[in-house]
PDB file of C-alpha atoms in Angstrom:
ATOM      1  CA  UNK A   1       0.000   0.000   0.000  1.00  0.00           C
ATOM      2  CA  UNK A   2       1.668   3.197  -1.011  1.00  0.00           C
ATOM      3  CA  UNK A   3       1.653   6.146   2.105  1.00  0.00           C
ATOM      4  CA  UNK A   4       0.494   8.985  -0.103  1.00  0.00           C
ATOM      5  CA  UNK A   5       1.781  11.352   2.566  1.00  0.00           C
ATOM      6  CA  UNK A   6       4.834   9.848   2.210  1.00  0.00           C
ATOM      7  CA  UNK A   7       4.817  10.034  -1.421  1.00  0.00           C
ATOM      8  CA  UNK A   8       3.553  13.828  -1.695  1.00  0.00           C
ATOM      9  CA  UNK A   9       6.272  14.570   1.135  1.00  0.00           C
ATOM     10  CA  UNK A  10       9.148  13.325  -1.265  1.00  0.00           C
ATOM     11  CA  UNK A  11       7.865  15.091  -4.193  1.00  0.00           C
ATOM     12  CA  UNK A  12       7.398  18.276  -3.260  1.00  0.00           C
ATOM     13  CA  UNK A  13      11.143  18.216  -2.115  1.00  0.00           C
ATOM     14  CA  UNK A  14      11.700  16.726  -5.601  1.00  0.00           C
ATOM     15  CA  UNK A  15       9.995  19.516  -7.115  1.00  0.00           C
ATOM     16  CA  UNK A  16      10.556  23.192  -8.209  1.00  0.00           C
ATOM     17  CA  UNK A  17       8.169  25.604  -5.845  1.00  0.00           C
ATOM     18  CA  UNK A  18       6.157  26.800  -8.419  1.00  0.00           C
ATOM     19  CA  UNK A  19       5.045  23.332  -9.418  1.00  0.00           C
ATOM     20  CA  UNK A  20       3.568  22.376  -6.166  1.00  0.00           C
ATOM     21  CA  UNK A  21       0.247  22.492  -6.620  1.00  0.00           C
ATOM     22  CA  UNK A  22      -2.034  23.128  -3.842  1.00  0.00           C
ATOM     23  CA  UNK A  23      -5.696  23.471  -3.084  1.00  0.00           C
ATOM     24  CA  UNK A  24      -7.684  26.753  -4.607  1.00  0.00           C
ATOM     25  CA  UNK A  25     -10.139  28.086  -3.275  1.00  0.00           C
ATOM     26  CA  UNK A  26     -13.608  27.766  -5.524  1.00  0.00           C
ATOM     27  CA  UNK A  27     -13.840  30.654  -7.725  1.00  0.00           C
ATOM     28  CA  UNK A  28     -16.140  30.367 -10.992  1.00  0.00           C
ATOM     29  CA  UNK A  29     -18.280  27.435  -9.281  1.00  0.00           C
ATOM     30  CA  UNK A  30     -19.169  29.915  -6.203  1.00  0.00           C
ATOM     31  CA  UNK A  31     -19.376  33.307  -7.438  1.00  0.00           C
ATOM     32  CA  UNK A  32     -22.344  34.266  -8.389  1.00  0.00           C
ATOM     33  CA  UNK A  33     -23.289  34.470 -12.232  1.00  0.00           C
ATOM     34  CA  UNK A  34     -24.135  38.004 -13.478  1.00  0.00           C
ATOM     35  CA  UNK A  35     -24.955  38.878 -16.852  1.00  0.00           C
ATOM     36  CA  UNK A  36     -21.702  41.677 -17.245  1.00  0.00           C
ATOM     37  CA  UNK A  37     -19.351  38.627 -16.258  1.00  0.00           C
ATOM     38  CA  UNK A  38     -20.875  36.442 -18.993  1.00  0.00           C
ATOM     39  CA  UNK A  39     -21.225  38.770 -21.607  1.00  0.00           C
ATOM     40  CA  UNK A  40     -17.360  39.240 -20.878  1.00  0.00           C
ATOM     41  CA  UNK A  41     -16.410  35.927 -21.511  1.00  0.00           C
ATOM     42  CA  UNK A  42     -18.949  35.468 -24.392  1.00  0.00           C
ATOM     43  CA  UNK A  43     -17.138  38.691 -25.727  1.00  0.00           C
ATOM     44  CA  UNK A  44     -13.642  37.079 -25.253  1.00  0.00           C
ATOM     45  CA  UNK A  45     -14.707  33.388 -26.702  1.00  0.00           C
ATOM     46  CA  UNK A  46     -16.778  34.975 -29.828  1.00  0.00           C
ATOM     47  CA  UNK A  47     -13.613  37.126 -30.719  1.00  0.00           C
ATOM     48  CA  UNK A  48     -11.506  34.012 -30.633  1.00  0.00           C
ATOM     49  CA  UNK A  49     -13.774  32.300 -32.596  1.00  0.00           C
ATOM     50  CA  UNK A  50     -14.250  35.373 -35.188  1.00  0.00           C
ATOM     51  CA  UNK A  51     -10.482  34.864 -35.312  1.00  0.00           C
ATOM     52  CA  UNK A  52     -10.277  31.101 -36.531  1.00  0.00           C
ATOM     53  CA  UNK A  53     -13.403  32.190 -38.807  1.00  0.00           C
ATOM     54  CA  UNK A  54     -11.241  35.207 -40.628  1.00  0.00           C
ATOM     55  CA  UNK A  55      -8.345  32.468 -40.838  1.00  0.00           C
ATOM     56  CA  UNK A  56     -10.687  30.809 -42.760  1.00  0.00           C
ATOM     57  CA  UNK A  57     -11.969  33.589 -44.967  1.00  0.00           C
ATOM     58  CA  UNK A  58      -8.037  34.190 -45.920  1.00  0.00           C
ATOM     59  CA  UNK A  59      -7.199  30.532 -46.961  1.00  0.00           C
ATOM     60  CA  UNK A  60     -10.735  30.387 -49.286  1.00  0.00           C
ATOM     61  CA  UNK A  61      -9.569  34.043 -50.539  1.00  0.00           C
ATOM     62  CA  UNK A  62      -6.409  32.255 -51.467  1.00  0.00           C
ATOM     63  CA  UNK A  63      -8.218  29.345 -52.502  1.00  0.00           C
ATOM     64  CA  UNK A  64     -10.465  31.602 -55.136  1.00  0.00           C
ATOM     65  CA  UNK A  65      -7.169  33.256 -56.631  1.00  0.00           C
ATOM     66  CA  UNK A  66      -5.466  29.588 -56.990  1.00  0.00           C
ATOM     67  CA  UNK A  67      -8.692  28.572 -58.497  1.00  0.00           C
ATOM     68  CA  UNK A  68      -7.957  24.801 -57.545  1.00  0.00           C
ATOM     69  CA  UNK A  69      -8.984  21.400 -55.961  1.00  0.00           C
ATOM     70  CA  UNK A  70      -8.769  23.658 -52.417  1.00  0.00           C
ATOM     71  CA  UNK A  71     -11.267  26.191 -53.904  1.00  0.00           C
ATOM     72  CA  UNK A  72     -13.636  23.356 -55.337  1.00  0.00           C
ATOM     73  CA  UNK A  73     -13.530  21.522 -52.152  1.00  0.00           C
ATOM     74  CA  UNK A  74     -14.124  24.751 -49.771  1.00  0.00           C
ATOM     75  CA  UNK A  75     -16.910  25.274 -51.775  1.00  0.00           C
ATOM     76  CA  UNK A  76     -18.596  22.323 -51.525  1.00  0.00           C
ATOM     77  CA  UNK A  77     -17.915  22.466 -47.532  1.00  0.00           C
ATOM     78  CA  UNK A  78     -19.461  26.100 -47.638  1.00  0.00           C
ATOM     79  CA  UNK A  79     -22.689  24.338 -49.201  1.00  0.00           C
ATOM     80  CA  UNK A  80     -22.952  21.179 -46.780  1.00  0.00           C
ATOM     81  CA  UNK A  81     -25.515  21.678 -43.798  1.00  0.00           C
ATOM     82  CA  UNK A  82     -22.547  21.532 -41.729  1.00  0.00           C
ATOM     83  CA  UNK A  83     -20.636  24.389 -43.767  1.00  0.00           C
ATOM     84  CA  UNK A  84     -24.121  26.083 -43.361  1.00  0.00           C
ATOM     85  CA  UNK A  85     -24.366  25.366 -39.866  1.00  0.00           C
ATOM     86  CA  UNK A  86     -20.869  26.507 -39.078  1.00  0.00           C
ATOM     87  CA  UNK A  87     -21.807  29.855 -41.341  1.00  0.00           C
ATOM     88  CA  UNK A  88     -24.391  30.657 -39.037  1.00  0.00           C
ATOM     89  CA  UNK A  89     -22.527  30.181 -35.787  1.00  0.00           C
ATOM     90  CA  UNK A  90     -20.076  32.533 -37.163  1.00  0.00           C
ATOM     91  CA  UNK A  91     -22.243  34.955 -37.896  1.00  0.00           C
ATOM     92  CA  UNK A  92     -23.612  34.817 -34.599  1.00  0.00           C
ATOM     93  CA  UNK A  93     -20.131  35.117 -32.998  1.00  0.00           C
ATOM     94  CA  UNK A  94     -19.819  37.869 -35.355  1.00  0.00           C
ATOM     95  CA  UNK A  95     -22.673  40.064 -34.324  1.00  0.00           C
ATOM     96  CA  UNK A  96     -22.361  39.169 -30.383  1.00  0.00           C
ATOM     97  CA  UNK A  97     -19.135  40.328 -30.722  1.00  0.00           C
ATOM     98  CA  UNK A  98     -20.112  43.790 -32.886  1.00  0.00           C
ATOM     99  CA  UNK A  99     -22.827  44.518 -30.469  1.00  0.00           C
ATOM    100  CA  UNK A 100     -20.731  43.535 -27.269  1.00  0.00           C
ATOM    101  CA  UNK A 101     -18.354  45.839 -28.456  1.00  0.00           C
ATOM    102  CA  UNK A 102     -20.432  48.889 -28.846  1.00  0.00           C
ATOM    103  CA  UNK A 103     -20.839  48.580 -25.146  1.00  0.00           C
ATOM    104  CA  UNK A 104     -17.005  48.825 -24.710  1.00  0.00           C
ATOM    105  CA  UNK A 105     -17.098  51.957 -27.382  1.00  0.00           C
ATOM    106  CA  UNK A 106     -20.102  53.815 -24.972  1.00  0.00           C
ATOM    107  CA  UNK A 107     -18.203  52.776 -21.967  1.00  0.00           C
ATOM    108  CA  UNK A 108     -15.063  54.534 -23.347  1.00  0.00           C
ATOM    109  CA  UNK A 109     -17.060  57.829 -23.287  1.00  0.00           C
ATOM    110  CA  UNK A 110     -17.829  57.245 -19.386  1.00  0.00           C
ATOM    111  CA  UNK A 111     -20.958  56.226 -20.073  1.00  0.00           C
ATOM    112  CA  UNK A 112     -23.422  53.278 -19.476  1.00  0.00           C
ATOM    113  CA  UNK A 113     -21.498  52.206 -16.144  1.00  0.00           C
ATOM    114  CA  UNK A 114     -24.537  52.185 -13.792  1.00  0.00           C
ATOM    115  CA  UNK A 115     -26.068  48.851 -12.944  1.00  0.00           C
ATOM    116  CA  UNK A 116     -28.926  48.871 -14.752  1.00  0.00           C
ATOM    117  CA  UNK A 117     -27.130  50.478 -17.807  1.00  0.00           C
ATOM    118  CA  UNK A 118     -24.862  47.311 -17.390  1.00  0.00           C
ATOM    119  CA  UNK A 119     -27.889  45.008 -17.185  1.00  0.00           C
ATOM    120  CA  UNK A 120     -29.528  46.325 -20.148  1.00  0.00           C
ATOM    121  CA  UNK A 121     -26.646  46.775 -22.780  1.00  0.00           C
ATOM    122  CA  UNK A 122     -25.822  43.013 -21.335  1.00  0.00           C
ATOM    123  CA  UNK A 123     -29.450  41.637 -22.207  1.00  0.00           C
ATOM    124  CA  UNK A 124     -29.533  43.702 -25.203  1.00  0.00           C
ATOM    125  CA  UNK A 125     -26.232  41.993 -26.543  1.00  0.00           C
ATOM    126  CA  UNK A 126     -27.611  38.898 -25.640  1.00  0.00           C
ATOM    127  CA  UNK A 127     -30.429  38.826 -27.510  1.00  0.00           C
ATOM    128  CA  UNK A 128     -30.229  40.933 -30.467  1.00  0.00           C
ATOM    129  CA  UNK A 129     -27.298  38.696 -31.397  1.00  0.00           C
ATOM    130  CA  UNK A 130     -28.362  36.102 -32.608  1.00  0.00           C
ATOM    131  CA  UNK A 131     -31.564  37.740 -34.394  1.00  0.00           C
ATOM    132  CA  UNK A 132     -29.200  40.020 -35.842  1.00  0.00           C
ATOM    133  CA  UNK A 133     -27.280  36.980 -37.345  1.00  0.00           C
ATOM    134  CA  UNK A 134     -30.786  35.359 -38.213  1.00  0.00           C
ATOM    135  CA  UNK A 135     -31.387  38.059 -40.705  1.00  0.00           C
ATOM    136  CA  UNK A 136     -27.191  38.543 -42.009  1.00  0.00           C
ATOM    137  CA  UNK A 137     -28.075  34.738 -42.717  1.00  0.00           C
ATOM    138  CA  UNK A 138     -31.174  35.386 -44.818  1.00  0.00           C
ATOM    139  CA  UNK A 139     -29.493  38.115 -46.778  1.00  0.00           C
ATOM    140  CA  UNK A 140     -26.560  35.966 -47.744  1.00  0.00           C
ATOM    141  CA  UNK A 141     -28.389  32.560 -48.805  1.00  0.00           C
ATOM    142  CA  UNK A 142     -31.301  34.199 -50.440  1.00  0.00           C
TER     143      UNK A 142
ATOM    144  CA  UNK B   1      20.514  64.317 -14.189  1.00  0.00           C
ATOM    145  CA  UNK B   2      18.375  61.603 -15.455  1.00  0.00           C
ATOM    146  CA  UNK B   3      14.766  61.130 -14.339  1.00  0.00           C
ATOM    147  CA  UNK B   4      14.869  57.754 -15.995  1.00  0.00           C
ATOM    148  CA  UNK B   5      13.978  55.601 -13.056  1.00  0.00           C
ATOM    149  CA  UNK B   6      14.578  52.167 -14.798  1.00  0.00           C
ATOM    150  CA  UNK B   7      18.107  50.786 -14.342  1.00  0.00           C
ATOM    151  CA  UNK B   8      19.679  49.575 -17.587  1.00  0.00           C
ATOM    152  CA  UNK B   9      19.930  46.264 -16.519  1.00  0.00           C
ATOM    153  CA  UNK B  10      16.584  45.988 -15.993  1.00  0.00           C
ATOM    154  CA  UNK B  11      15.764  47.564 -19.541  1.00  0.00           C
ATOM    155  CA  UNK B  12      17.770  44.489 -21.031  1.00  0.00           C
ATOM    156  CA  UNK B  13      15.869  42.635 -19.046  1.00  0.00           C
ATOM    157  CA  UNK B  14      12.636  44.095 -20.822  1.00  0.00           C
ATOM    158  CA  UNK B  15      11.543  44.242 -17.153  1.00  0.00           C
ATOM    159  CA  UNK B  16       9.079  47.785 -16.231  1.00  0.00           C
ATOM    160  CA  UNK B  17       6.434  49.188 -18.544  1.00  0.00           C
ATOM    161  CA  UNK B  18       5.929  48.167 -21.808  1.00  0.00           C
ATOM    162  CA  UNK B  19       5.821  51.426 -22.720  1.00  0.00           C
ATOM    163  CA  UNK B  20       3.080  50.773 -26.207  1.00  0.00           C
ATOM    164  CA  UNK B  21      -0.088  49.420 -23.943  1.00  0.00           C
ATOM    165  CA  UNK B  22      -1.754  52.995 -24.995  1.00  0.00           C
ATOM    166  CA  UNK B  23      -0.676  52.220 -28.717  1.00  0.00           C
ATOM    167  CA  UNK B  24      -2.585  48.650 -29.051  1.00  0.00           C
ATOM    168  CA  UNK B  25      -5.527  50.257 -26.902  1.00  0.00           C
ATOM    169  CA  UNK B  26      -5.974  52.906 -29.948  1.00  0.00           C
ATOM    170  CA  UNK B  27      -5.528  50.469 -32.554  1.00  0.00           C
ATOM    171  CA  UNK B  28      -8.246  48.176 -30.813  1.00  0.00           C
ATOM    172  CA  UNK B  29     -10.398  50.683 -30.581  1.00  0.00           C
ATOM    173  CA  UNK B  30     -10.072  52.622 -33.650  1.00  0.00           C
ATOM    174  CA  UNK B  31     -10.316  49.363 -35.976  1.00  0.00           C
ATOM    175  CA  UNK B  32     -13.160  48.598 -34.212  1.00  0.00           C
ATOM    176  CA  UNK B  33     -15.391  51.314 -35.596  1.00  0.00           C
ATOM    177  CA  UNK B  34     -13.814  51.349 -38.892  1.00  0.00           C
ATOM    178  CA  UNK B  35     -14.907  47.800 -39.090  1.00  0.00           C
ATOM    179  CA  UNK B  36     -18.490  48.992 -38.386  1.00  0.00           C
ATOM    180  CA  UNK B  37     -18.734  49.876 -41.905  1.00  0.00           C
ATOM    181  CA  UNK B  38     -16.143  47.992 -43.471  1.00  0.00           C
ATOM    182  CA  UNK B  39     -17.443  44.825 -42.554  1.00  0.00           C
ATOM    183  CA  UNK B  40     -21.146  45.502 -43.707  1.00  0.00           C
ATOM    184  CA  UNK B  41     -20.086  46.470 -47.256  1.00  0.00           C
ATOM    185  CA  UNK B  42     -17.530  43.677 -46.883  1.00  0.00           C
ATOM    186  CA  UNK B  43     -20.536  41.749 -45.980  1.00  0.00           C
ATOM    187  CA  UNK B  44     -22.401  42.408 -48.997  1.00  0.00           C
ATOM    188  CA  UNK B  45     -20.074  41.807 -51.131  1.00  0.00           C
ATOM    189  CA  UNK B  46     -19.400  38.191 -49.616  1.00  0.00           C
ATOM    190  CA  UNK B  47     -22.959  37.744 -50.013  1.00  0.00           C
ATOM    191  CA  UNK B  48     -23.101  38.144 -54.093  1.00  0.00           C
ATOM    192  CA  UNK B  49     -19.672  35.914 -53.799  1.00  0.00           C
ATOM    193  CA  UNK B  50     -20.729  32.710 -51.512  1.00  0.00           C
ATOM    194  CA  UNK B  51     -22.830  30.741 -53.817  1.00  0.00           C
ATOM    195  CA  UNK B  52     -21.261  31.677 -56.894  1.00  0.00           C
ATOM    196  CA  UNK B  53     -19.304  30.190 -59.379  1.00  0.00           C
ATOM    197  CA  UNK B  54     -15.708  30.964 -59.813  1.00  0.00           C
ATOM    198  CA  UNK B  55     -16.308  32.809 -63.332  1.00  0.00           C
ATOM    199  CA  UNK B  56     -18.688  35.188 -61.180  1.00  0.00           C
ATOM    200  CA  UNK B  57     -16.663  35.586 -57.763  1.00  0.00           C
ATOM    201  CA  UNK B  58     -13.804  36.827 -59.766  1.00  0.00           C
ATOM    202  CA  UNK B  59     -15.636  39.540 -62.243  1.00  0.00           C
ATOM    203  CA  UNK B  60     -17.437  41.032 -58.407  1.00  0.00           C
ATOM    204  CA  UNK B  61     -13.938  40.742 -56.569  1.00  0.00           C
ATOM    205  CA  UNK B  62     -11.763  41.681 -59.696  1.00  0.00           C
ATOM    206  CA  UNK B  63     -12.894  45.433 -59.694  1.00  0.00           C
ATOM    207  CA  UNK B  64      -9.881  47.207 -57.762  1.00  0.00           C
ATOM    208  CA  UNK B  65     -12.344  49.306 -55.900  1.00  0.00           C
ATOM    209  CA  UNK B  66     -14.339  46.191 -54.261  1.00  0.00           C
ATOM    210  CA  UNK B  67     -10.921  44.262 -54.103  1.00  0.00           C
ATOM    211  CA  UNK B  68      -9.439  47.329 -52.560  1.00  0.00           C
ATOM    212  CA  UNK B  69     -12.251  47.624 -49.912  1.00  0.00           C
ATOM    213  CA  UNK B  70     -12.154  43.862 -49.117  1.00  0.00           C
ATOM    214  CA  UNK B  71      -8.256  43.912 -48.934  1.00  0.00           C
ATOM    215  CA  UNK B  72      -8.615  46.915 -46.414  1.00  0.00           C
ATOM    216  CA  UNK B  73     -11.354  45.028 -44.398  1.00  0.00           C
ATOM    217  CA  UNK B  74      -8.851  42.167 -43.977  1.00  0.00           C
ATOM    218  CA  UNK B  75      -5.919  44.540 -42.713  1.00  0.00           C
ATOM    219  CA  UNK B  76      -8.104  46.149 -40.366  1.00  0.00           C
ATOM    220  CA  UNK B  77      -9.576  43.080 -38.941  1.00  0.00           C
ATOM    221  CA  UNK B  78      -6.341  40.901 -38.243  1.00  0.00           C
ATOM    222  CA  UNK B  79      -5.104  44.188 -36.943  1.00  0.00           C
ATOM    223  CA  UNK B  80      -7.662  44.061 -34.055  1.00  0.00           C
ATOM    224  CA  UNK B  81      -7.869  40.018 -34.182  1.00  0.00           C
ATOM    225  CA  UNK B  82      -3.703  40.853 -33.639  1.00  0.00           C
ATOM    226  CA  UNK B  83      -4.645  43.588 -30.221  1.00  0.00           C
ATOM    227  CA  UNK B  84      -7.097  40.811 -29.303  1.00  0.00           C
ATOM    228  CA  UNK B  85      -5.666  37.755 -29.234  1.00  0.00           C
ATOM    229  CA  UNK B  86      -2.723  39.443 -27.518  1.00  0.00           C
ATOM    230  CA  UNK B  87      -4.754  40.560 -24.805  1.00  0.00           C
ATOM    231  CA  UNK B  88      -5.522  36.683 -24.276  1.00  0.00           C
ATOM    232  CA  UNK B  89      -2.303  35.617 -24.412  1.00  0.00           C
ATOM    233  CA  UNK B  90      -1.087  37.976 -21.701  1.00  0.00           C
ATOM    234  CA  UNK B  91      -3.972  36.844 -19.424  1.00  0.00           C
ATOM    235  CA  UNK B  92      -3.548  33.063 -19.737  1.00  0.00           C
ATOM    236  CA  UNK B  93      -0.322  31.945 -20.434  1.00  0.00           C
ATOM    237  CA  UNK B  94       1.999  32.533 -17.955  1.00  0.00           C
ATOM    238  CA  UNK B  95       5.607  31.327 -18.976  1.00  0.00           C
ATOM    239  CA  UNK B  96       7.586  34.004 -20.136  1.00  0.00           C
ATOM    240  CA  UNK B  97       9.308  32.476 -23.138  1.00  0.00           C
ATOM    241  CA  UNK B  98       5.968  30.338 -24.054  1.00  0.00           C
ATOM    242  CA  UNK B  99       4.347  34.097 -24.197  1.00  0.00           C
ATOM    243  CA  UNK B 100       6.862  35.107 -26.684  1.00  0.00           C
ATOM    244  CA  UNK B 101       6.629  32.303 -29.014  1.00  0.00           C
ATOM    245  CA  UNK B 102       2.667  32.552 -29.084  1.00  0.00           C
ATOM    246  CA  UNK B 103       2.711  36.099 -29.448  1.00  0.00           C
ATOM    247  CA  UNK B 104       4.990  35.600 -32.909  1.00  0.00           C
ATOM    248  CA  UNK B 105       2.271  33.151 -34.237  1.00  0.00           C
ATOM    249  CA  UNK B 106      -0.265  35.507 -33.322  1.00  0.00           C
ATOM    250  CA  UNK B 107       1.482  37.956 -35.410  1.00  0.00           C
ATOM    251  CA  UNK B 108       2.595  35.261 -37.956  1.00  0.00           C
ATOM    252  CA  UNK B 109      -1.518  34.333 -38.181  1.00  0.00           C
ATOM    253  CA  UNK B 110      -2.298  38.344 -38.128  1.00  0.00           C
ATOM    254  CA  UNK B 111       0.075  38.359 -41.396  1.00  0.00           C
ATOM    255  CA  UNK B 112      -1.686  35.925 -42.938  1.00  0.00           C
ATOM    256  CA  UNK B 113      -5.206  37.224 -42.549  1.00  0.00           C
ATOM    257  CA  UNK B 114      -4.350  41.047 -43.549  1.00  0.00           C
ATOM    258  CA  UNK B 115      -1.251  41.269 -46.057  1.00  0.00           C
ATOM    259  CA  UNK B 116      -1.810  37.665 -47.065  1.00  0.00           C
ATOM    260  CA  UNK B 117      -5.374  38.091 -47.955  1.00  0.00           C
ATOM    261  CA  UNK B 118      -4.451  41.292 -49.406  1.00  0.00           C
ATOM    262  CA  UNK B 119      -2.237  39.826 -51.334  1.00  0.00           C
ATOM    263  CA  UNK B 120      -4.577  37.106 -52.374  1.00  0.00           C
ATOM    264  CA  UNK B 121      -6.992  40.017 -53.677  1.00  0.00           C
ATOM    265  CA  UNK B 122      -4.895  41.386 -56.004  1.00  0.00           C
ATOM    266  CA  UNK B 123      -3.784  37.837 -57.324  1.00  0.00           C
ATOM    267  CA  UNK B 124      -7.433  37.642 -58.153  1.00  0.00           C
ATOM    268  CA  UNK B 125      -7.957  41.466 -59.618  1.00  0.00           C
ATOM    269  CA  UNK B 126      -4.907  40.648 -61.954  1.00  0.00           C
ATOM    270  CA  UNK B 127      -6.196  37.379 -63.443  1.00  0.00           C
ATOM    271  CA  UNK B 128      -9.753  39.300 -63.884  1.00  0.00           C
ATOM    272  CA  UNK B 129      -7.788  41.571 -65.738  1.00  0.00           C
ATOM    273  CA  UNK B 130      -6.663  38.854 -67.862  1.00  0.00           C
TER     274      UNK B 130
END
């Protein structure tokens, strides 16, 4: 039977300082969920995603100057259900991340910093988003 | 007498301010409404493009003006994809030197979504030319 203790005792001698690892305390499962903190993070994780998507855009740019098997193939992803899936998702990143950062833009100016100012641009992000994708979508596959 | 309160070993060291944080804070913001625009014509444009053929992708993107505007569009956003990404970096990864690398392949990436596209453009604007 191995004496953990033991074991953990030897290792942390073994080991640099900054590598021990010790107990945090809860952060994200305790604190309480408001809609400013998760419009943050959707802000972050929608720009990260709008950055793989203009990756993307660049390599079927190249694609439609090479004119080749890459093009051809791109295409026929952009037409799948997935490709059209994926399209959409994008276009939601893209417009939670436009609207989310209008409320940076009229926070710049000092404004909008009052709780319910928070609350509402927050909401407002939140659900114009994806309606505002819902009709980019329309426009480009009519 | 010098006011310069950072030691020059510690400027080697790159330790202190970085001294451009107002810089990328501009740049963030400033691409950020000139992509208000930008990216709805750029928009539209991609919408006459996506189901396309080839034959008609090239005579909409092969007018310098639209190829121009697109081009522009894709400088502007991997310059703010570049600010943003950054910011990320800084926040999560905490090694010094693995920092450094993934900040050159954000910029390496950056390159490839602005100049490169750019660059892809007016491959395309020349062969509409014929």
């Amino acid at each position: 039977m191995v004496d953990l203790l033991r074991v953990e005792r030897v290792l942390i001698t073994l080991m640099p300082a900054d590598q021990i690892t010790r107990p945090l305390s809860p952060h994200i499962q305790i604190y309480r969920w408001s809609i400013a903190m998760a419009m943050s993070i959707a802000h972050r994780l929608s720009g990260l995603m709008l950055a793989l998507g203009a990756g993307l855009v660049a390599l079927w740019l190249f694609a439609l100057a090479d004119g080749g098997a890459l093009y051809e193939a791109m295409q026929v992803g952009i037409g799948s259900g997935v490709g059209q899936g994926l399209g959409f998702l994008f276009l939601w990143a893209a417009s939670h991340h436009a609207l989310g950062g209008i409320r940076h833009l009229v926070q710049d100016t000092g404004r909008g910093f009052s709780l319910p100012a928070v609350q509402a641009m927050g909401w407002a992000t939140l659900i114009l988003a994806p309606l505002l994708a819902l009709v980019a979508f329309w426009g480009l596959t009519r | 007498m010098s006011t310069d309160f950072v030691s020059p070993l510690a400027k080697a060291r790159a330790s202190g301010s970085a001294r451009s944080g107002t810089g990328q804070f501009l740049i963030q913001r400033a691409s950020a409404i000139a992509l208000i625009p930008l990216l709805v014509f750029a928009g539209m444009v991609l919408a006459d493009i996506v189901g396309a053929s080839r034959v008609e992708a090239l005579a909409r993107l092969g007018h310098p003006v639209v190829a121009g505007l697109v081009a522009l569009t894709m400088i502007i956003v991997a310059m703010h994809m570049r600010a943003g990404v950054q910011m990320v970096l800084e926040d999560y990864v905490q090694t010094p030197t693995l920092r450094a690398l993934a900040a050159l392949a954000n910029l390496a990436f950056a390159i490839f979504v602005g100049p490169g596209a750019a660059v892809a453009l007016l491959w395309i604007v020349l062969e509409a030319r014929g």
